[in-house]
PDB file of C-alpha atoms and ligand atoms in Angstrom:
ATOM      1  CA  UNK A 289       9.305 -43.959  43.195  1.00  0.00           C
ATOM      2  CA  UNK A 290       6.425 -44.088  40.672  1.00  0.00           C
ATOM      3  CA  UNK A 291       7.274 -44.976  37.095  1.00  0.00           C
ATOM      4  CA  UNK A 292       6.326 -41.433  36.090  1.00  0.00           C
ATOM      5  CA  UNK A 293       8.781 -40.042  38.641  1.00  0.00           C
ATOM      6  CA  UNK A 294      11.566 -42.376  37.558  1.00  0.00           C
ATOM      7  CA  UNK A 295      10.927 -41.614  33.864  1.00  0.00           C
ATOM      8  CA  UNK A 296      11.071 -37.900  34.623  1.00  0.00           C
ATOM      9  CA  UNK A 297      14.367 -38.397  36.448  1.00  0.00           C
ATOM     10  CA  UNK A 298      15.724 -40.365  33.512  1.00  0.00           C
ATOM     11  CA  UNK A 299      14.738 -37.654  31.014  1.00  0.00           C
ATOM     12  CA  UNK A 300      16.372 -35.010  33.240  1.00  0.00           C
ATOM     13  CA  UNK A 301      19.583 -37.059  33.160  1.00  0.00           C
ATOM     14  CA  UNK A 302      19.421 -37.295  29.372  1.00  0.00           C
ATOM     15  CA  UNK A 303      18.812 -33.526  29.224  1.00  0.00           C
ATOM     16  CA  UNK A 304      21.885 -32.936  31.383  1.00  0.00           C
ATOM     17  CA  UNK A 305      23.915 -35.273  29.171  1.00  0.00           C
ATOM     18  CA  UNK A 306      22.905 -33.486  25.980  1.00  0.00           C
ATOM     19  CA  UNK A 307      23.583 -30.102  27.542  1.00  0.00           C
ATOM     20  CA  UNK A 308      27.044 -31.206  28.686  1.00  0.00           C
ATOM     21  CA  UNK A 309      27.951 -32.294  25.142  1.00  0.00           C
ATOM     22  CA  UNK A 310      27.590 -28.694  23.952  1.00  0.00           C
ATOM     23  CA  UNK A 311      28.825 -26.958  27.119  1.00  0.00           C
ATOM     24  CA  UNK A 312      25.396 -25.797  28.230  1.00  0.00           C
ATOM     25  CA  UNK A 313      24.052 -25.835  31.768  1.00  0.00           C
ATOM     26  CA  UNK A 314      21.108 -28.185  32.334  1.00  0.00           C
ATOM     27  CA  UNK A 315      19.228 -25.421  34.168  1.00  0.00           C
ATOM     28  CA  UNK A 316      19.028 -23.515  30.864  1.00  0.00           C
ATOM     29  CA  UNK A 317      16.606 -26.185  29.697  1.00  0.00           C
ATOM     30  CA  UNK A 318      13.052 -26.577  30.889  1.00  0.00           C
ATOM     31  CA  UNK A 319      11.366 -29.949  30.664  1.00  0.00           C
ATOM     32  CA  UNK A 320       7.688 -29.490  29.843  1.00  0.00           C
ATOM     33  CA  UNK A 321       5.907 -32.797  30.519  1.00  0.00           C
ATOM     34  CA  UNK A 322       3.187 -33.274  27.895  1.00  0.00           C
ATOM     35  CA  UNK A 323       0.180 -34.930  29.506  1.00  0.00           C
ATOM     36  CA  UNK A 324      -2.262 -35.056  26.584  1.00  0.00           C
ATOM     37  CA  UNK A 325      -4.476 -38.172  26.632  1.00  0.00           C
ATOM     38  CA  UNK A 326      -3.317 -38.930  30.184  1.00  0.00           C
ATOM     39  CA  UNK A 327      -5.613 -38.939  33.198  1.00  0.00           C
ATOM     40  CA  UNK A 328      -5.444 -36.280  35.935  1.00  0.00           C
ATOM     41  CA  UNK A 329      -4.044 -38.875  38.406  1.00  0.00           C
ATOM     42  CA  UNK A 330      -1.027 -39.204  36.134  1.00  0.00           C
ATOM     43  CA  UNK A 331      -0.588 -35.427  36.169  1.00  0.00           C
ATOM     44  CA  UNK A 332      -0.664 -35.600  39.959  1.00  0.00           C
ATOM     45  CA  UNK A 333       2.225 -38.057  39.904  1.00  0.00           C
ATOM     46  CA  UNK A 334       4.307 -35.651  37.854  1.00  0.00           C
ATOM     47  CA  UNK A 335       3.266 -32.839  40.174  1.00  0.00           C
ATOM     48  CA  UNK A 336       4.408 -34.895  43.153  1.00  0.00           C
ATOM     49  CA  UNK A 337       7.768 -35.278  41.415  1.00  0.00           C
ATOM     50  CA  UNK A 338       8.131 -31.489  41.438  1.00  0.00           C
ATOM     51  CA  UNK A 339       6.688 -30.351  38.111  1.00  0.00           C
ATOM     52  CA  UNK A 340       4.227 -27.477  38.034  1.00  0.00           C
ATOM     53  CA  UNK A 341       3.509 -26.734  34.376  1.00  0.00           C
ATOM     54  CA  UNK A 342       2.096 -29.268  31.944  1.00  0.00           C
ATOM     55  CA  UNK A 343       1.685 -29.278  28.171  1.00  0.00           C
ATOM     56  CA  UNK A 344      -1.613 -30.121  26.441  1.00  0.00           C
ATOM     57  CA  UNK A 345      -2.453 -29.802  22.767  1.00  0.00           C
ATOM     58  CA  UNK A 346      -6.259 -29.768  22.882  1.00  0.00           C
ATOM     59  CA  UNK A 347      -8.074 -26.957  24.640  1.00  0.00           C
ATOM     60  CA  UNK A 348     -11.128 -28.959  25.623  1.00  0.00           C
ATOM     61  CA  UNK A 349      -9.088 -31.721  27.219  1.00  0.00           C
ATOM     62  CA  UNK A 350      -6.731 -29.278  28.912  1.00  0.00           C
ATOM     63  CA  UNK A 351      -9.492 -27.174  30.333  1.00  0.00           C
ATOM     64  CA  UNK A 352     -11.354 -30.241  31.643  1.00  0.00           C
ATOM     65  CA  UNK A 353      -8.155 -31.440  33.334  1.00  0.00           C
ATOM     66  CA  UNK A 354      -7.496 -28.003  34.771  1.00  0.00           C
ATOM     67  CA  UNK A 355     -10.975 -28.132  36.292  1.00  0.00           C
ATOM     68  CA  UNK A 356     -10.459 -31.583  37.832  1.00  0.00           C
ATOM     69  CA  UNK A 357      -7.086 -30.468  39.207  1.00  0.00           C
ATOM     70  CA  UNK A 358      -8.232 -27.076  40.437  1.00  0.00           C
ATOM     71  CA  UNK A 359      -7.557 -28.212  44.023  1.00  0.00           C
ATOM     72  CA  UNK A 360      -3.849 -27.996  43.135  1.00  0.00           C
ATOM     73  CA  UNK A 361      -3.192 -24.333  43.784  1.00  0.00           C
ATOM     74  CA  UNK A 362       0.004 -23.735  41.805  1.00  0.00           C
ATOM     75  CA  UNK A 363      -0.482 -26.027  38.814  1.00  0.00           C
ATOM     76  CA  UNK A 364       0.005 -24.331  35.419  1.00  0.00           C
ATOM     77  CA  UNK A 365      -1.022 -25.256  31.879  1.00  0.00           C
ATOM     78  CA  UNK A 366       0.785 -24.715  28.606  1.00  0.00           C
ATOM     79  CA  UNK A 367      -1.344 -25.069  25.464  1.00  0.00           C
ATOM     80  CA  UNK A 368       1.042 -26.337  22.804  1.00  0.00           C
ATOM     81  CA  UNK A 369      -1.337 -27.133  19.931  1.00  0.00           C
ATOM     82  CA  UNK A 370      -2.933 -25.100  17.168  1.00  0.00           C
ATOM     83  CA  UNK A 371      -5.804 -22.940  18.329  1.00  0.00           C
ATOM     84  CA  UNK A 372      -9.054 -21.982  16.659  1.00  0.00           C
ATOM     85  CA  UNK A 373     -10.389 -18.502  17.335  1.00  0.00           C
ATOM     86  CA  UNK A 374     -13.443 -19.779  19.147  1.00  0.00           C
ATOM     87  CA  UNK A 375     -11.192 -21.494  21.733  1.00  0.00           C
ATOM     88  CA  UNK A 376      -9.261 -18.328  22.618  1.00  0.00           C
ATOM     89  CA  UNK A 377     -11.686 -17.406  25.343  1.00  0.00           C
ATOM     90  CA  UNK A 378     -11.175 -20.727  27.110  1.00  0.00           C
ATOM     91  CA  UNK A 379      -7.394 -20.482  26.848  1.00  0.00           C
ATOM     92  CA  UNK A 380      -7.503 -16.966  28.290  1.00  0.00           C
ATOM     93  CA  UNK A 381      -9.237 -18.409  31.341  1.00  0.00           C
ATOM     94  CA  UNK A 382      -6.915 -21.180  32.398  1.00  0.00           C
ATOM     95  CA  UNK A 383      -3.622 -21.236  30.496  1.00  0.00           C
ATOM     96  CA  UNK A 384      -0.327 -19.738  31.659  1.00  0.00           C
ATOM     97  CA  UNK A 385       1.435 -20.295  28.366  1.00  0.00           C
ATOM     98  CA  UNK A 386       0.508 -20.699  24.702  1.00  0.00           C
ATOM     99  CA  UNK A 387       3.208 -22.076  22.454  1.00  0.00           C
ATOM    100  CA  UNK A 388       1.466 -22.183  19.078  1.00  0.00           C
ATOM    101  CA  UNK A 389       0.720 -18.590  18.097  1.00  0.00           C
ATOM    102  CA  UNK A 390       0.738 -18.234  14.313  1.00  0.00           C
ATOM    103  CA  UNK A 391      -1.945 -15.715  13.416  1.00  0.00           C
ATOM    104  CA  UNK A 392      -2.838 -12.138  14.306  1.00  0.00           C
ATOM    105  CA  UNK A 393      -6.462 -13.105  14.528  1.00  0.00           C
ATOM    106  CA  UNK A 394      -5.680 -15.429  17.419  1.00  0.00           C
ATOM    107  CA  UNK A 395      -3.343 -12.899  19.028  1.00  0.00           C
ATOM    108  CA  UNK A 396      -6.049 -10.258  18.912  1.00  0.00           C
ATOM    109  CA  UNK A 397      -8.735 -12.571  20.272  1.00  0.00           C
ATOM    110  CA  UNK A 398      -6.495 -13.853  23.078  1.00  0.00           C
ATOM    111  CA  UNK A 399      -5.503 -10.324  24.034  1.00  0.00           C
ATOM    112  CA  UNK A 400      -9.117  -9.193  24.163  1.00  0.00           C
ATOM    113  CA  UNK A 401     -10.196 -12.137  26.300  1.00  0.00           C
ATOM    114  CA  UNK A 402      -7.177 -11.869  28.588  1.00  0.00           C
ATOM    115  CA  UNK A 403      -7.843  -8.177  29.201  1.00  0.00           C
ATOM    116  CA  UNK A 404     -11.382  -9.078  30.171  1.00  0.00           C
ATOM    117  CA  UNK A 405     -10.174 -11.794  32.557  1.00  0.00           C
ATOM    118  CA  UNK A 406      -7.452  -9.525  33.950  1.00  0.00           C
ATOM    119  CA  UNK A 407      -4.899 -12.187  33.045  1.00  0.00           C
ATOM    120  CA  UNK A 408      -1.690 -12.384  31.015  1.00  0.00           C
ATOM    121  CA  UNK A 409      -0.299 -15.171  28.852  1.00  0.00           C
ATOM    122  CA  UNK A 410       3.255 -16.219  28.008  1.00  0.00           C
ATOM    123  CA  UNK A 411       3.403 -16.749  24.278  1.00  0.00           C
ATOM    124  CA  UNK A 412       5.700 -18.474  21.811  1.00  0.00           C
ATOM    125  CA  UNK A 413       5.368 -17.959  18.060  1.00  0.00           C
ATOM    126  CA  UNK A 414       5.154 -21.229  16.165  1.00  0.00           C
ATOM    127  CA  UNK A 415       7.389 -21.579  13.131  1.00  0.00           C
ATOM    128  CA  UNK A 416       6.977 -24.103  10.341  1.00  0.00           C
ATOM    129  CA  UNK A 417      10.675 -24.954  10.242  1.00  0.00           C
ATOM    130  CA  UNK A 418      10.341 -28.015   7.998  1.00  0.00           C
ATOM    131  CA  UNK A 419       8.276 -26.380   5.233  1.00  0.00           C
ATOM    132  CA  UNK A 420       5.843 -29.316   5.273  1.00  0.00           C
ATOM    133  CA  UNK A 421       2.377 -28.344   4.011  1.00  0.00           C
ATOM    134  CA  UNK A 422       0.531 -30.080   6.815  1.00  0.00           C
ATOM    135  CA  UNK A 423       2.417 -28.303   9.587  1.00  0.00           C
ATOM    136  CA  UNK A 424       1.092 -25.295  11.440  1.00  0.00           C
ATOM    137  CA  UNK A 425       3.276 -22.289  12.065  1.00  0.00           C
ATOM    138  CA  UNK A 426       4.566 -19.290  10.172  1.00  0.00           C
ATOM    139  CA  UNK A 427       6.971 -19.662   7.287  1.00  0.00           C
ATOM    140  CA  UNK A 428      10.389 -18.406   8.511  1.00  0.00           C
ATOM    141  CA  UNK A 429      10.399 -15.461   6.100  1.00  0.00           C
ATOM    142  CA  UNK A 430       7.117 -14.109   7.476  1.00  0.00           C
ATOM    143  CA  UNK A 431       8.081 -14.138  11.140  1.00  0.00           C
ATOM    144  CA  UNK A 432       9.739 -10.729  11.362  1.00  0.00           C
ATOM    145  CA  UNK A 433       6.772  -8.890   9.850  1.00  0.00           C
ATOM    146  CA  UNK A 434       4.349 -10.881  12.021  1.00  0.00           C
ATOM    147  CA  UNK A 435       6.155 -10.114  15.248  1.00  0.00           C
ATOM    148  CA  UNK A 436       6.122  -6.345  14.548  1.00  0.00           C
ATOM    149  CA  UNK A 437       2.364  -6.455  15.048  1.00  0.00           C
ATOM    150  CA  UNK A 438       2.480  -8.320  18.355  1.00  0.00           C
ATOM    151  CA  UNK A 439       3.579  -5.316  20.409  1.00  0.00           C
ATOM    152  CA  UNK A 440      -0.015  -4.038  20.149  1.00  0.00           C
ATOM    153  CA  UNK A 441      -1.215  -6.814  22.413  1.00  0.00           C
ATOM    154  CA  UNK A 442      -0.463  -5.818  25.996  1.00  0.00           C
ATOM    155  CA  UNK A 443      -1.675  -9.029  27.648  1.00  0.00           C
ATOM    156  CA  UNK A 444       0.688 -11.235  25.635  1.00  0.00           C
ATOM    157  CA  UNK A 445       4.219 -11.784  26.997  1.00  0.00           C
ATOM    158  CA  UNK A 446       6.065 -12.867  23.888  1.00  0.00           C
ATOM    159  CA  UNK A 447       8.955 -15.036  25.006  1.00  0.00           C
ATOM    160  CA  UNK A 448      10.287 -16.820  21.942  1.00  0.00           C
ATOM    161  CA  UNK A 449       9.681 -19.438  19.294  1.00  0.00           C
ATOM    162  CA  UNK A 450       8.337 -22.979  19.034  1.00  0.00           C
ATOM    163  CA  UNK A 451       8.534 -25.626  16.347  1.00  0.00           C
ATOM    164  CA  UNK A 452       7.883 -29.266  15.540  1.00  0.00           C
ATOM    165  CA  UNK A 453      10.765 -30.583  13.486  1.00  0.00           C
ATOM    166  CA  UNK A 454      10.269 -32.992  10.609  1.00  0.00           C
ATOM    167  CA  UNK A 455       9.399 -36.440  11.960  1.00  0.00           C
ATOM    168  CA  UNK A 456      12.182 -38.736  10.730  1.00  0.00           C
ATOM    169  CA  UNK A 457      15.205 -40.708  11.945  1.00  0.00           C
ATOM    170  CA  UNK A 458      17.389 -38.678   9.608  1.00  0.00           C
ATOM    171  CA  UNK A 459      19.224 -36.512  12.152  1.00  0.00           C
ATOM    172  CA  UNK A 460      20.515 -34.115   9.529  1.00  0.00           C
ATOM    173  CA  UNK A 461      17.034 -33.207   8.373  1.00  0.00           C
ATOM    174  CA  UNK A 462      15.851 -32.754  11.941  1.00  0.00           C
ATOM    175  CA  UNK A 463      18.894 -30.633  12.785  1.00  0.00           C
ATOM    176  CA  UNK A 464      18.204 -28.505   9.698  1.00  0.00           C
ATOM    177  CA  UNK A 465      14.848 -27.545  11.268  1.00  0.00           C
ATOM    178  CA  UNK A 466      16.545 -26.560  14.503  1.00  0.00           C
ATOM    179  CA  UNK A 467      19.057 -24.492  12.532  1.00  0.00           C
ATOM    180  CA  UNK A 468      16.196 -22.614  10.860  1.00  0.00           C
ATOM    181  CA  UNK A 469      14.955 -21.720  14.359  1.00  0.00           C
ATOM    182  CA  UNK A 470      18.330 -20.364  15.398  1.00  0.00           C
ATOM    183  CA  UNK A 471      18.486 -18.273  12.210  1.00  0.00           C
ATOM    184  CA  UNK A 472      15.010 -16.846  12.744  1.00  0.00           C
ATOM    185  CA  UNK A 473      15.819 -16.019  16.349  1.00  0.00           C
ATOM    186  CA  UNK A 474      19.058 -14.300  15.397  1.00  0.00           C
ATOM    187  CA  UNK A 475      17.158 -12.184  12.870  1.00  0.00           C
ATOM    188  CA  UNK A 476      14.547 -11.192  15.495  1.00  0.00           C
ATOM    189  CA  UNK A 477      17.228 -10.381  18.037  1.00  0.00           C
ATOM    190  CA  UNK A 478      18.956  -8.162  15.515  1.00  0.00           C
ATOM    191  CA  UNK A 479      15.744  -6.271  14.910  1.00  0.00           C
ATOM    192  CA  UNK A 480      14.797  -6.009  18.593  1.00  0.00           C
ATOM    193  CA  UNK A 481      18.240  -5.738  20.187  1.00  0.00           C
ATOM    194  CA  UNK A 482      17.710  -8.951  22.189  1.00  0.00           C
ATOM    195  CA  UNK A 483      14.867 -10.960  23.662  1.00  0.00           C
ATOM    196  CA  UNK A 484      13.335 -14.040  22.067  1.00  0.00           C
ATOM    197  CA  UNK A 485      15.053 -16.194  24.641  1.00  0.00           C
ATOM    198  CA  UNK A 486      12.832 -19.230  24.452  1.00  0.00           C
ATOM    199  CA  UNK A 487      13.337 -21.890  21.803  1.00  0.00           C
ATOM    200  CA  UNK A 488      10.800 -24.663  22.380  1.00  0.00           C
ATOM    201  CA  UNK A 489      11.848 -27.572  20.228  1.00  0.00           C
ATOM    202  CA  UNK A 490      12.415 -31.257  20.748  1.00  0.00           C
ATOM    203  CA  UNK A 491       9.994 -34.046  21.704  1.00  0.00           C
ATOM    204  CA  UNK A 492      10.436 -37.649  22.901  1.00  0.00           C
ATOM    205  CA  UNK A 493      12.311 -38.654  19.739  1.00  0.00           C
ATOM    206  CA  UNK A 494      14.540 -35.647  19.204  1.00  0.00           C
ATOM    207  CA  UNK A 495      14.932 -33.655  22.431  1.00  0.00           C
ATOM    208  CA  UNK A 496      18.626 -34.377  22.884  1.00  0.00           C
ATOM    209  CA  UNK A 497      19.407 -33.208  19.365  1.00  0.00           C
ATOM    210  CA  UNK A 498      17.244 -30.142  19.984  1.00  0.00           C
ATOM    211  CA  UNK A 499      19.232 -29.305  23.135  1.00  0.00           C
ATOM    212  CA  UNK A 500      22.482 -29.665  21.210  1.00  0.00           C
ATOM    213  CA  UNK A 501      20.991 -27.088  18.820  1.00  0.00           C
ATOM    214  CA  UNK A 502      19.960 -24.602  21.502  1.00  0.00           C
ATOM    215  CA  UNK A 503      16.513 -25.645  22.783  1.00  0.00           C
ATOM    216  CA  UNK A 504      15.494 -23.957  26.045  1.00  0.00           C
ATOM    217  CA  UNK A 505      12.258 -25.935  26.396  1.00  0.00           C
ATOM    218  CA  UNK A 506      11.686 -29.548  25.425  1.00  0.00           C
ATOM    219  CA  UNK A 507       8.140 -30.930  25.245  1.00  0.00           C
ATOM    220  CA  UNK A 508       8.203 -34.582  26.175  1.00  0.00           C
ATOM    221  CA  UNK A 509       5.172 -36.840  26.412  1.00  0.00           C
ATOM    222  CA  UNK A 510       5.574 -40.499  25.466  1.00  0.00           C
ATOM    223  CA  UNK A 511       9.068 -40.923  26.881  1.00  0.00           C
ATOM    224  CA  UNK A 512       7.643 -40.038  30.299  1.00  0.00           C
ATOM    225  CA  UNK A 513       4.073 -41.259  30.252  1.00  0.00           C
ATOM    226  CA  UNK A 514       4.201 -44.140  27.797  1.00  0.00           C
ATOM    227  CA  UNK A 515       2.702 -44.202  24.334  1.00  0.00           C
ATOM    228  CA  UNK A 516      -0.740 -42.918  23.529  1.00  0.00           C
ATOM    229  CA  UNK A 517      -1.655 -45.169  20.639  1.00  0.00           C
ATOM    230  CA  UNK A 518      -4.616 -46.890  22.200  1.00  0.00           C
ATOM    231  CA  UNK A 519      -7.692 -44.649  22.057  1.00  0.00           C
ATOM    232  CA  UNK A 520      -8.992 -46.392  25.193  1.00  0.00           C
ATOM    233  CA  UNK A 521      -6.139 -44.848  27.140  1.00  0.00           C
ATOM    234  CA  UNK A 522      -7.394 -41.407  26.291  1.00  0.00           C
ATOM    235  CA  UNK A 523      -8.773 -39.149  28.931  1.00  0.00           C
ATOM    236  CA  UNK A 524     -11.587 -38.137  29.122  1.00  0.00           C
ATOM    237  CA  UNK A 525     -12.497 -40.796  26.647  1.00  0.00           C
ATOM    238  CA  UNK A 526     -11.846 -38.718  23.526  1.00  0.00           C
TER     239      UNK A 526
HETATM  240  C1  PLP B1053       2.293 -34.386  21.722  1.00  0.00           C
HETATM  241  C2  PLP B1053       3.188 -33.237  21.524  1.00  0.00           C
HETATM  242  C3  PLP B1053       4.503 -33.256  22.026  1.00  0.00           C
HETATM  243  C4  PLP B1053       5.094 -34.446  22.751  1.00  0.00           C
HETATM  244  O1  PLP B1053       5.315 -35.510  21.860  1.00  0.00           O
HETATM  245  P1  PLP B1053       5.916 -36.898  22.395  1.00  0.00           P
HETATM  246  O2  PLP B1053       6.294 -37.591  21.161  1.00  0.00           O
HETATM  247  O3  PLP B1053       4.842 -37.559  23.145  1.00  0.00           O
HETATM  248  O4  PLP B1053       7.081 -36.565  23.256  1.00  0.00           O
HETATM  249  C5  PLP B1053       5.292 -32.156  21.799  1.00  0.00           C
HETATM  250  N1  PLP B1053       4.810 -31.049  21.159  1.00  0.00           N
HETATM  251  C6  PLP B1053       3.567 -31.003  20.676  1.00  0.00           C
HETATM  252  C7  PLP B1053       3.112 -29.758  19.966  1.00  0.00           C
HETATM  253  C8  PLP B1053       2.714 -32.071  20.833  1.00  0.00           C
HETATM  254  O5  PLP B1053       1.463 -32.012  20.366  1.00  0.00           O
END
């Protein structure tokens, strides 16, 4: 087994362990391997281990990788990073999922481009659950009003919410972010009578805690593929 395959298996076991602690089924939780900075050959290893959808945070890198891996018929890409309007067209071409929607301008642009391509896109609304200035995402109290407007965009399949929790070893502060997400989702479900099933939260350092707090998707990079600190490891040399 490759180290990527064995790391993936290990993360799946940790996911199952966290789920069991709160009486959840492991199949309620999707592991999204995050392959940013990693070469296409590494993505192939994860593909060989059974994974089909991969997370990338930069459009240019993701789209270049999608091109190199276009021989793999059923591979799918999730863009998980903040998007500028001028990149919407590219995302509409190759992505299956976009987890970082936080503006109507982007929603409108994506919808327009998707209609043109005859494609659809699964979408998660990003929430700034920590209140940190430097974080992308909508403030929790603006989410309900924002989501009212999304029904205008036929090519967007709005599935749920995404967040990056505060980056700290203080579990209580991290858990507080996940609690905000559960509160926002409950509010949206009240308004809509259901839906909003996806809660994408949890990364290498906090995915087990996220699962204990209801995550349905965990985005894990370094714990599978090793760290990405050395710029020389980056693909394609960016
Ligand atoms: C990079 C990234 C991840 C994965 O982080 P790791 O610490 O490598 O697990 C998750 N979500 C987003 C939005 C990211 O950019």
